[in-house]
XYZ file of C-alpha atoms in Angstrom:
88
model
C -64.493 22.597 15.599
C -62.966 18.598 16.550
C -65.354 19.545 19.213
C -68.107 20.843 16.805
C -69.754 23.835 15.347
C -71.249 25.053 18.343
C -70.091 26.871 21.546
C -71.745 28.435 24.008
C -69.527 31.714 25.070
C -69.436 34.958 27.209
C -69.889 37.544 25.583
C -68.806 39.576 28.855
C -65.664 38.512 29.107
C -64.773 39.240 25.731
C -66.094 42.602 25.787
C -64.447 43.334 28.861
C -61.067 42.189 27.976
C -61.518 43.897 24.076
C -60.862 40.246 22.490
C -61.492 39.158 18.996
C -62.554 35.509 17.439
C -60.905 35.026 14.216
C -62.129 31.318 12.636
C -59.930 30.635 9.370
C -59.895 26.968 7.670
C -57.221 25.636 5.791
C -58.336 22.908 3.697
C -59.135 25.997 0.875
C -55.518 27.592 0.680
C -53.020 26.227 -1.789
C -49.656 24.101 -1.075
C -47.911 27.206 -1.434
C -50.155 28.960 0.947
C -50.266 26.746 4.023
C -46.388 26.473 3.628
C -45.981 30.300 3.983
C -48.706 29.962 7.572
C -46.025 27.043 8.979
C -43.190 28.496 8.151
C -44.706 32.312 9.269
C -45.460 29.757 12.352
C -42.493 28.642 13.272
C -40.769 31.686 13.080
C -42.286 33.943 15.063
C -44.616 31.653 17.287
C -42.396 28.201 18.306
C -39.601 31.025 19.780
C -42.391 32.347 22.549
C -42.560 28.466 23.261
C -38.662 28.336 23.858
C -38.079 31.519 25.226
C -40.636 30.549 28.071
C -43.726 33.242 26.853
C -46.028 30.643 26.164
C -47.487 27.542 26.787
C -49.160 24.570 25.910
C -51.970 23.916 27.966
C -51.532 20.331 29.283
C -55.602 19.083 30.225
C -54.254 15.256 31.402
C -51.330 12.842 31.263
C -52.235 9.307 30.687
C -50.162 6.615 31.071
C -49.839 4.097 27.662
C -51.527 1.571 30.567
C -54.785 3.862 29.770
C -54.450 4.658 26.446
C -58.999 3.813 26.204
C -59.436 5.839 28.812
C -57.989 8.456 27.447
C -59.899 8.478 24.463
C -62.814 7.682 26.113
C -61.985 11.538 28.304
C -60.797 12.701 24.507
C -64.631 11.637 22.833
C -66.310 13.603 25.817
C -65.442 16.636 25.827
C -65.468 17.447 29.583
C -61.133 18.624 29.770
C -59.717 21.768 28.144
C -56.288 21.894 27.384
C -53.915 19.082 25.484
C -54.546 15.138 26.605
C -50.899 13.786 26.798
C -50.096 9.757 26.409
C -47.405 9.207 28.222
C -44.930 6.354 26.209
C -42.067 5.224 29.338
């Protein structure tokens, strides 16, 4: 919800692709449950990144000298994917 609670969604795409929308929050969960979630992610999902079957969606890469512009870009909420500030 970093971009807010409301979103415009094309329901046709969801129906056509038989997608599901699920929501959850971690705030109300116990430390033990959060630990289990992290461990499950590490064992089930991280290997898929290592194998190249999953990848992060990169929107833009900013050089460190443009970190202020990167913040403005993120706050504008126009991108899709990760915004990276590159430090060399």
